[in-house]
Coordinates of N, CA and C in Angstrom, one line a residue:
X1 N 130.1 97.8 86.5 CA 130.6 97.6 85.1 C 130.1 96.3 84.5
X2 N 129.6 96.4 83.3 CA 129.1 95.2 82.7 C 130.2 94.2 82.4
X3 N 129.9 92.9 82.7 CA 130.9 91.9 82.4 C 130.9 91.5 81.0
X4 N 131.7 90.5 80.6 CA 131.9 90.1 79.3 C 130.6 89.6 78.6
X5 N 129.8 88.9 79.3 CA 128.5 88.5 78.7 C 127.5 88.6 79.8
X6 N 126.3 89.0 79.4 CA 125.2 89.0 80.4 C 124.1 88.1 79.8
X7 N 123.6 87.2 80.6 CA 122.6 86.2 80.2 C 121.4 86.3 81.1
X8 N 120.2 86.6 80.5 CA 119.0 86.7 81.2 C 118.2 85.4 81.1
X9 N 117.5 85.1 82.2 CA 116.7 83.8 82.2 C 115.2 84.2 82.3
X10 N 114.4 83.6 81.5 CA 112.9 83.7 81.6 C 112.4 82.3 81.7
X11 N 111.7 82.1 82.8 CA 111.2 80.7 83.0 C 110.2 80.6 84.2
X12 N 110.0 79.4 84.7 CA 109.0 79.1 85.7 C 109.7 78.8 87.0
X13 N 109.0 78.1 87.9 CA 109.5 77.7 89.2 C 110.7 76.8 89.2
X14 N 110.9 76.0 88.1 CA 112.0 75.1 88.1 C 113.3 75.8 87.8
X15 N 113.2 77.1 87.4 CA 114.3 77.9 87.0 C 114.6 79.0 88.1
X16 N 113.6 79.5 88.7 CA 113.7 80.7 89.6 C 114.7 80.5 90.7
X17 N 115.1 81.7 91.2 CA 116.0 81.7 92.4 C 115.1 81.9 93.6
X18 N 115.3 81.0 94.6 CA 114.5 80.9 95.8 C 115.2 81.6 97.0
X19 N 114.3 82.0 97.9 CA 114.9 82.7 99.1 C 115.4 81.7 100.1
X20 N 116.1 82.2 101.1 CA 116.7 81.3 102.1 C 115.6 80.5 102.8
X21 N 114.4 81.1 103.1 CA 113.4 80.4 103.8 C 112.8 79.2 103.0
X22 N 113.1 79.2 101.7 CA 112.5 78.1 100.9 C 113.4 76.9 100.8
X23 N 114.6 77.0 101.4 CA 115.6 75.9 101.4 C 114.9 74.6 102.0
X24 N 115.0 73.4 101.3 CA 116.0 73.1 100.3 C 115.5 73.2 98.9
X25 N 114.3 73.8 98.7 CA 113.8 73.9 97.3 C 114.7 74.9 96.5
X26 N 114.9 74.6 95.3 CA 115.8 75.5 94.5 C 115.5 75.3 93.0
X27 N 115.9 76.3 92.2 CA 115.7 76.3 90.8 C 117.1 76.3 90.1
X28 N 117.2 75.8 88.9 CA 118.5 75.7 88.3 C 119.1 77.0 88.0
X29 N 118.3 78.1 87.9 CA 118.9 79.4 87.7 C 119.8 79.9 88.8
X30 N 119.6 79.3 90.0 CA 120.5 79.6 91.1 C 121.9 79.1 91.0
X31 N 122.1 78.1 90.2 CA 123.4 77.4 90.1 C 124.1 77.5 88.8
X32 N 123.4 78.1 87.8 CA 123.9 78.0 86.4 C 125.3 78.8 86.3
X33 N 125.4 79.9 87.1 CA 126.7 80.7 87.0 C 127.9 79.9 87.4
X34 N 127.8 78.9 88.3 CA 129.0 78.2 88.7 C 129.6 77.3 87.6
X35 N 128.8 77.1 86.5 CA 129.3 76.4 85.4 C 129.8 77.2 84.2
X36 N 130.0 78.5 84.5 CA 130.5 79.5 83.5 C 131.6 80.3 84.1
X37 N 132.4 80.9 83.3 CA 133.5 81.7 83.8 C 133.0 83.0 84.5
X38 N 133.8 83.6 85.2 CA 133.4 84.8 86.0 C 133.1 86.0 85.2
X39 N 133.4 85.9 83.9 CA 133.1 87.1 83.0 C 131.7 87.1 82.6
X40 N 130.9 86.0 82.9 CA 129.5 85.9 82.6 C 128.7 86.3 83.8
X41 N 127.7 87.1 83.5 CA 126.7 87.5 84.6 C 125.3 87.0 84.2
X42 N 124.7 86.3 85.1 CA 123.3 85.8 84.9 C 122.3 86.7 85.7
X43 N 121.2 87.0 85.0 CA 120.2 87.8 85.6 C 118.9 86.9 85.5
X44 N 118.4 86.4 86.6 CA 117.3 85.5 86.7 C 116.0 86.1 86.9
X45 N 115.2 86.2 85.9 CA 113.8 86.7 86.0 C 112.7 85.6 86.1
X46 N 113.1 84.4 86.1 CA 112.2 83.3 86.2 C 111.4 83.4 87.5
X47 N 110.1 83.0 87.4 CA 109.2 83.1 88.6 C 108.2 82.0 88.5
X48 N 107.8 81.4 89.7 CA 106.9 80.3 89.7 C 105.5 80.6 89.2
X49 N 104.9 79.6 88.6 CA 103.5 79.7 88.2 C 103.3 80.4 86.9
X50 N 104.3 80.8 86.2 CA 104.1 81.5 85.0 C 104.3 80.6 83.7
X51 N 103.5 80.9 82.8 CA 103.5 80.2 81.5 C 104.1 81.2 80.5
X52 N 104.3 80.8 79.3 CA 104.8 81.7 78.2 C 103.8 82.9 78.1
X53 N 102.6 82.6 78.3 CA 101.5 83.6 78.2 C 101.5 84.6 79.4
X54 N 101.4 84.1 80.6 CA 101.3 85.0 81.7 C 102.6 85.8 82.0
X55 N 103.8 85.2 81.6 CA 105.0 86.0 81.7 C 104.9 87.2 80.8
X56 N 104.2 87.1 79.7 CA 104.0 88.3 78.8 C 102.9 89.2 79.3
X57 N 101.7 88.6 79.7 CA 100.5 89.4 80.0 C 100.8 90.2 81.3
X58 N 101.6 89.7 82.2 CA 101.9 90.4 83.4 C 103.0 91.5 83.3
X59 N 103.5 91.6 82.0 CA 104.5 92.6 81.8 C 105.9 92.2 82.1
X60 N 106.1 91.0 82.4 CA 107.5 90.5 82.8 C 108.4 90.4 81.7
X61 N 107.9 90.0 80.5 CA 108.8 89.9 79.3 C 109.2 91.3 78.9
X62 N 108.3 92.3 78.9 CA 108.7 93.7 78.6 C 109.8 94.2 79.5
X63 N 109.6 93.9 80.8 CA 110.6 94.3 81.8 C 112.0 93.8 81.5
X64 N 112.1 92.5 81.1 CA 113.3 91.9 80.7 C 113.9 92.6 79.4
X65 N 113.0 92.7 78.4 CA 113.4 93.3 77.1 C 114.0 94.7 77.3
X66 N 113.4 95.4 78.2 CA 113.9 96.8 78.4 C 115.3 96.8 79.0
X67 N 115.7 95.7 79.6 CA 117.1 95.6 80.1 C 118.1 95.1 79.1
X68 N 117.6 94.4 78.1 CA 118.5 93.8 77.2 C 119.3 94.8 76.4
X69 N 120.6 94.5 76.1 CA 121.4 95.3 75.3 C 122.0 94.3 74.2
X70 N 122.6 95.0 73.2 CA 123.2 94.2 72.1 C 124.2 93.2 72.6
X71 N 124.1 91.9 72.1 CA 124.9 90.8 72.4 C 124.6 90.1 73.7
X72 N 123.6 90.6 74.5 CA 123.1 89.9 75.6 C 122.5 88.6 75.1
X73 N 122.2 87.7 76.0 CA 121.5 86.5 75.7 C 120.2 86.4 76.5
X74 N 119.2 85.8 75.9 CA 117.9 85.5 76.7 C 117.7 84.0 76.6
X75 N 117.8 83.3 77.7 CA 117.4 81.8 77.7 C 116.0 81.7 78.2
X76 N 115.2 80.9 77.4 CA 113.8 80.8 77.6 C 113.3 79.4 77.9
X77 N 112.9 79.1 79.1 CA 112.3 77.8 79.4 C 110.9 77.9 79.8
X78 N 110.0 77.6 79.0 CA 108.6 77.7 79.3 C 107.9 76.4 78.8
X79 N 106.8 76.1 79.5 CA 106.0 74.9 79.0 C 105.2 74.2 80.1
X80 N 105.8 74.1 81.3 CA 105.1 73.4 82.4 C 103.8 74.0 82.7
X81 N 103.7 75.3 82.9 CA 102.4 75.9 83.2 C 101.6 76.2 82.0
X82 N 102.2 76.2 80.8 CA 101.4 76.3 79.6 C 100.4 75.1 79.4
X83 N 100.8 74.0 80.0 CA 100.1 72.7 79.9 C 98.9 72.6 80.9
X84 N 98.8 73.6 81.8 CA 97.8 73.6 82.8 C 96.4 73.9 82.3
X85 N 95.7 72.9 81.7 CA 94.4 73.1 81.0 C 93.4 73.6 82.0
X86 N 93.6 73.2 83.3 CA 92.6 73.6 84.3 C 92.8 75.1 84.8
X87 N 93.7 75.7 84.3 CA 94.0 77.1 84.6 C 94.1 78.0 83.4
X88 N 92.9 78.4 82.8 CA 92.9 79.0 81.5 C 93.7 80.3 81.4
X89 N 94.0 81.0 82.6 CA 94.8 82.1 82.5 C 96.2 81.8 82.1
X90 N 96.7 80.6 82.4 CA 98.0 80.1 82.1 C 98.1 79.4 80.8
X91 N 97.1 78.6 80.5 CA 97.1 77.6 79.4 C 97.3 78.2 78.1
X92 N 98.1 77.5 77.3 CA 98.3 77.8 75.8 C 98.2 76.5 75.1
X93 N 97.6 76.6 73.9 CA 97.6 75.4 73.0 C 99.0 75.3 72.4
X94 N 99.6 74.1 72.5 CA 101.0 73.8 72.2 C 101.3 74.3 70.8
X95 N 100.5 74.0 69.8 CA 100.8 74.3 68.4 C 100.3 75.6 67.8
X96 N 99.6 76.4 68.7 CA 99.2 77.7 68.2 C 99.6 78.8 69.1
X97 N 98.9 79.0 70.2 CA 99.2 80.1 71.1 C 100.6 80.0 71.8
X98 N 101.0 78.8 72.1 CA 102.3 78.6 72.7 C 103.4 79.1 71.8
X99 N 103.3 78.6 70.5 CA 104.3 79.0 69.5 C 104.3 80.5 69.3
X100 N 103.1 81.1 69.3 CA 103.0 82.6 69.1 C 103.6 83.3 70.2
X101 N 103.4 82.9 71.5 CA 104.1 83.6 72.6 C 105.6 83.4 72.5
X102 N 106.1 82.2 72.2 CA 107.5 82.0 72.1 C 108.1 83.0 71.1
X103 N 107.4 83.2 70.1 CA 108.0 84.1 69.0 C 108.0 85.6 69.5
X104 N 107.2 85.9 70.5 CA 107.3 87.2 71.1 C 108.6 87.4 71.8
X105 N 109.0 86.4 72.5 CA 110.3 86.4 73.2 C 111.5 86.5 72.2
X106 N 111.4 85.7 71.2 CA 112.4 85.7 70.2 C 112.6 87.1 69.5
X107 N 111.4 87.6 69.0 CA 111.4 88.8 68.2 C 111.8 90.0 69.2
X108 N 111.3 89.9 70.4 CA 111.7 91.0 71.3 C 113.2 91.1 71.6
X109 N 113.8 89.9 71.8 CA 115.2 89.8 72.1 C 116.0 90.3 70.9
X110 N 115.6 89.8 69.7 CA 116.3 90.2 68.5 C 116.2 91.7 68.2
X111 N 115.0 92.3 68.5 CA 114.9 93.7 68.3 C 115.8 94.5 69.2
X112 N 116.2 94.0 70.3 CA 117.1 94.7 71.2 C 118.6 94.3 70.8
X113 N 118.8 93.5 69.8 CA 120.2 93.1 69.5 C 120.7 92.0 70.3
X114 N 119.8 91.3 71.0 CA 120.2 90.2 71.9 C 119.9 88.9 71.2
X115 N 120.4 87.8 71.8 CA 120.4 86.5 71.1 C 119.4 85.6 72.0
X116 N 118.3 85.1 71.4 CA 117.4 84.2 72.2 C 117.9 82.8 72.0
X117 N 117.7 82.0 73.1 CA 117.9 80.6 73.1 C 116.7 79.9 73.7
X118 N 116.1 78.9 73.0 CA 115.0 78.2 73.6 C 115.5 77.0 74.4
X119 N 114.8 76.6 75.5 CA 115.1 75.5 76.3 C 113.8 74.7 76.5
X120 N 113.7 73.5 76.1 CA 112.5 72.6 76.3 C 112.3 72.4 77.8
X121 N 111.1 72.2 78.2 CA 110.8 72.0 79.6 C 111.6 70.9 80.3
X122 N 112.1 71.1 81.5 CA 112.8 70.1 82.2 C 111.9 69.0 82.6
X123 N 112.3 67.7 82.6 CA 111.5 66.6 83.0 C 111.1 66.6 84.4
X124 N 109.9 66.2 84.7 CA 109.5 65.8 86.1 C 109.9 64.4 86.4
X125 N 109.6 63.9 87.6 CA 109.9 62.5 87.9 C 108.7 61.7 87.7
X126 N 108.5 61.4 86.4 CA 107.3 60.5 86.1 C 107.9 59.2 85.5
X127 N 107.7 58.2 86.3 CA 108.4 56.9 86.0 C 107.3 55.8 85.8
X128 N 107.2 55.2 84.6 CA 106.1 54.3 84.3 C 106.7 53.2 83.5
X129 N 106.4 52.0 83.9 CA 106.8 50.7 83.2 C 108.3 50.7 83.0
X130 N 109.0 51.2 84.0 CA 110.5 51.2 83.9 C 111.1 52.2 83.1
X131 N 110.4 53.3 82.7 CA 110.9 54.3 81.9 C 110.5 55.7 82.5
X132 N 111.4 56.7 82.4 CA 111.1 58.0 82.7 C 110.3 58.7 81.6
X133 N 109.2 59.4 81.9 CA 108.3 59.8 80.9 C 108.3 61.3 80.7
X134 N 108.2 61.8 79.4 CA 108.1 63.2 79.1 C 106.6 63.6 79.2
X135 N 106.3 64.5 80.2 CA 105.0 64.9 80.5 C 104.5 66.0 79.5
X136 N 105.4 66.6 78.7 CA 105.1 67.7 77.9 C 105.5 67.5 76.4
X137 N 105.2 66.4 75.8 CA 105.7 66.1 74.5 C 105.2 67.1 73.4
X138 N 104.0 67.5 73.5 CA 103.5 68.5 72.5 C 104.2 69.8 72.6
X139 N 104.5 70.2 73.8 CA 105.2 71.5 74.0 C 106.6 71.4 73.6
X140 N 107.3 70.3 73.8 CA 108.6 70.1 73.3 C 108.7 70.1 71.8
X141 N 107.7 69.4 71.2 CA 107.7 69.4 69.7 C 107.4 70.8 69.1
X142 N 106.5 71.5 69.7 CA 106.1 72.8 69.3 C 107.3 73.8 69.4
X143 N 108.1 73.7 70.5 CA 109.2 74.5 70.7 C 110.3 74.2 69.7
X144 N 110.5 72.9 69.4 CA 111.4 72.5 68.4 C 111.1 73.1 67.0
X145 N 109.8 73.1 66.7 CA 109.3 73.7 65.5 C 109.6 75.1 65.4
X146 N 109.4 75.9 66.5 CA 109.7 77.3 66.5 C 111.1 77.5 66.3
X147 N 112.0 76.7 66.9 CA 113.4 76.9 66.8 C 113.8 76.8 65.3
X148 N 113.2 75.8 64.6 CA 113.5 75.7 63.2 C 112.9 76.8 62.3
X149 N 111.7 77.1 62.6 CA 111.0 78.2 61.9 C 111.8 79.5 62.0
X150 N 112.2 79.8 63.2 CA 112.8 81.1 63.5 C 114.4 81.1 63.5
X151 N 114.9 79.9 63.2 CA 116.4 79.7 63.2 C 117.0 80.2 64.5
X152 N 116.4 79.6 65.6 CA 116.9 79.9 67.0 C 117.6 78.7 67.5
X153 N 118.6 78.9 68.3 CA 119.3 77.8 69.0 C 118.4 77.2 70.0
X154 N 118.5 75.8 70.2 CA 117.6 75.1 71.1 C 118.4 74.2 71.9
X155 N 118.2 74.2 73.2 CA 118.7 73.2 74.2 C 117.6 72.3 74.6
X156 N 117.8 71.0 74.3 CA 116.7 70.0 74.5 C 116.9 69.5 76.0
X157 N 116.5 70.3 76.9 CA 116.6 69.9 78.3 C 115.7 68.8 78.7
X158 N 114.6 68.6 78.1 CA 113.7 67.5 78.3 C 114.5 66.2 78.1
X159 N 115.0 66.0 77.0 CA 115.7 64.8 76.7 C 117.0 64.6 77.5
X160 N 117.7 65.6 77.7 CA 119.0 65.5 78.5 C 118.7 65.2 80.0
X161 N 117.6 65.7 80.5 CA 117.2 65.4 81.9 C 116.7 64.0 82.0
X162 N 115.9 63.6 81.0 CA 115.4 62.2 81.0 C 116.6 61.2 80.9
X163 N 117.5 61.5 80.1 CA 118.7 60.6 80.0 C 119.5 60.6 81.3
X164 N 119.6 61.7 82.0 CA 120.3 61.8 83.2 C 119.6 61.0 84.3
X165 N 118.3 61.1 84.4 CA 117.5 60.4 85.4 C 117.7 58.9 85.1
X166 N 117.7 58.5 83.9 CA 117.8 57.1 83.5 C 119.2 56.6 83.9
X167 N 120.2 57.4 83.8 CA 121.6 57.0 84.2 C 121.7 56.8 85.7
X168 N 120.9 57.5 86.4 CA 120.9 57.4 87.9 C 120.1 56.2 88.4
X169 N 119.0 56.0 87.7 CA 118.0 55.0 88.3 C 117.0 55.7 89.1
X170 N 115.9 55.1 89.3 CA 114.8 55.8 90.0 C 115.1 56.3 91.4
X171 N 115.7 55.5 92.2 CA 115.9 55.8 93.6 C 116.8 57.1 93.7
X172 N 117.9 57.1 93.0 CA 118.8 58.3 93.0 C 118.2 59.5 92.4
X173 N 117.5 59.3 91.2 CA 116.8 60.4 90.6 C 115.8 61.0 91.5
X174 N 115.1 60.2 92.3 CA 114.1 60.8 93.2 C 114.7 61.7 94.2
X175 N 115.9 61.6 94.5 CA 116.6 62.4 95.5 C 116.8 63.9 95.0
X176 N 116.7 64.0 93.7 CA 116.8 65.3 93.0 C 115.6 66.2 93.3
X177 N 114.5 65.6 93.7 CA 113.2 66.3 93.8 C 112.7 66.5 95.2
X178 N 111.9 67.5 95.4 CA 111.3 67.9 96.7 C 110.5 66.7 97.2
X179 N 110.0 65.9 96.3 CA 109.2 64.7 96.8 C 110.0 63.8 97.7
X180 N 111.3 63.8 97.6 CA 112.1 63.0 98.5 C 112.1 63.5 99.9
X181 N 111.6 64.7 100.1 CA 111.5 65.3 101.4 C 110.0 65.4 101.9
X182 N 109.1 65.8 100.9 CA 107.7 66.0 101.4 C 106.8 64.9 100.8
X183 N 107.3 64.0 100.0 CA 106.5 62.8 99.5 C 105.5 63.1 98.4
X184 N 105.4 64.4 98.0 CA 104.4 64.7 97.0 C 104.9 65.4 95.8
X185 N 105.9 66.2 95.9 CA 106.3 67.2 94.8 C 107.4 66.6 94.0
X186 N 107.0 66.1 92.8 CA 108.0 65.4 91.9 C 108.2 66.3 90.7
X187 N 108.0 67.6 90.9 CA 108.3 68.6 89.8 C 109.4 69.5 90.2
X188 N 109.4 70.0 91.4 CA 110.4 71.0 91.9 C 111.7 70.3 92.5
X189 N 112.8 71.0 92.4 CA 114.0 70.4 92.7 C 114.6 70.8 94.1
X190 N 115.3 69.8 94.7 CA 116.1 70.2 95.9 C 117.3 70.9 95.4
X191 N 118.2 71.4 96.3 CA 119.4 72.1 95.9 C 120.3 71.2 95.0
X192 N 120.4 70.0 95.4 CA 121.2 69.1 94.7 C 120.7 68.9 93.3
X193 N 119.3 68.7 93.2 CA 118.7 68.5 91.9 C 118.8 69.7 91.0
X194 N 118.6 70.9 91.5 CA 118.7 72.2 90.8 C 120.2 72.3 90.2
X195 N 121.1 72.0 91.1 CA 122.5 72.0 90.7 C 122.8 71.1 89.5
X196 N 122.2 69.9 89.5 CA 122.5 69.0 88.4 C 121.8 69.4 87.1
X197 N 120.6 70.0 87.2 CA 119.9 70.5 86.0 C 120.7 71.7 85.5
X198 N 121.2 72.6 86.3 CA 122.0 73.7 85.9 C 123.2 73.2 85.1
X199 N 123.8 72.1 85.5 CA 125.0 71.5 84.8 C 124.5 71.0 83.4
X200 N 123.3 70.4 83.3 CA 122.8 69.9 82.0 C 122.6 71.1 81.1
X201 N 122.0 72.2 81.6 CA 121.8 73.4 80.8 C 123.2 73.9 80.3
X202 N 124.1 74.0 81.2 CA 125.5 74.5 80.8 C 126.1 73.6 79.7
X203 N 125.9 72.3 79.8 CA 126.4 71.4 78.8 C 125.7 71.6 77.5
X204 N 124.4 71.9 77.6 CA 123.6 72.2 76.4 C 124.1 73.4 75.7
X205 N 124.5 74.5 76.5 CA 125.0 75.7 75.9 C 126.4 75.4 75.2
X206 N 127.2 74.5 75.9 CA 128.5 74.2 75.3 C 128.3 73.5 74.0
X207 N 127.3 72.6 73.9 CA 127.1 71.9 72.6 C 126.6 72.7 71.5
X208 N 126.0 73.9 71.8 CA 125.5 74.8 70.8 C 126.7 75.4 69.9
X209 N 127.8 75.5 70.5 CA 129.0 76.2 69.9 C 128.6 77.6 69.5
X210 N 127.9 78.3 70.4 CA 127.4 79.6 70.1 C 128.4 80.6 70.7
X211 N 128.0 81.9 70.7 CA 128.9 82.9 71.2 C 129.2 82.8 72.7
X212 N 128.4 82.0 73.5 CA 128.7 81.9 74.9 C 129.2 80.5 75.2
X213 N 129.3 79.6 74.3 CA 129.8 78.3 74.5 C 131.2 78.2 75.1
X214 N 132.0 79.1 74.7 CA 133.4 79.1 75.2 C 133.5 79.5 76.6
X215 N 132.5 80.0 77.2 CA 132.5 80.4 78.6 C 132.1 79.3 79.6
X216 N 131.6 78.2 79.0 CA 131.1 77.1 79.8 C 132.3 76.3 80.5
X217 N 132.2 76.0 81.8 CA 133.2 75.3 82.5 C 132.8 73.9 82.9
X218 N 131.5 73.6 82.6 CA 131.0 72.3 83.0 C 131.7 71.2 82.1
X219 N 131.9 70.0 82.7 CA 132.4 68.8 82.0 C 131.4 67.7 82.1
X220 N 131.2 67.0 81.0 CA 130.2 65.9 81.0 C 130.5 64.8 82.0
X221 N 131.8 64.6 82.2 CA 132.2 63.4 83.0 C 132.2 63.7 84.5
X222 N 132.0 65.0 84.9 CA 132.1 65.3 86.3 C 130.6 65.6 86.8
X223 N 130.2 64.7 87.8 CA 128.9 64.9 88.4 C 129.1 65.0 89.9
X224 N 128.8 66.2 90.4 CA 128.9 66.5 91.8 C 127.5 66.1 92.5
X225 N 127.4 64.8 92.8 CA 126.0 64.4 93.3 C 126.2 63.6 94.5

């Protein structure tokens, strides 16, 4: 039986649900449900290595759209792999093709009677001159433009994650990432890191005051870290 709300996730490796063999690597999509009431069901279609473009060209967006029903939600976090200029099959230009592909998600969801929500790319651990750095400024700006042009709700996960890292300081923030284990990966999250990013996404939903905001159980003052 369908629950009160069903929320679909479209995204990359920072969002996807990992298998037991991949522990401790995790994506925030694995933890997002814990910050919502039980009447909300999450369906995570995020998968590693996909950009807004390849998620479409591989037929993954169509597969999600075919499942959407009226009043469902589609949360969309794309951008990391769109910036991969050395991989032309993934790459999109921030202010042209990236925006065009995002609009495919938006229009597809709306045509099914569902509600799209854009989420800017989550921050990596890039620390320079005492500051955590946004590695995808053009894509964040382009997504913000799309949100305004299409009148779509936007969760600015880039800025909220940068603020969160800053509140922790570099040493603690580093523990959120797989690099704290393997020494190299400062993009993907440990289970603890994915959990914290999920909390930030939930808080972002709560701040939207949208049709699903009332289901959020996350509190800004509570950090399970």
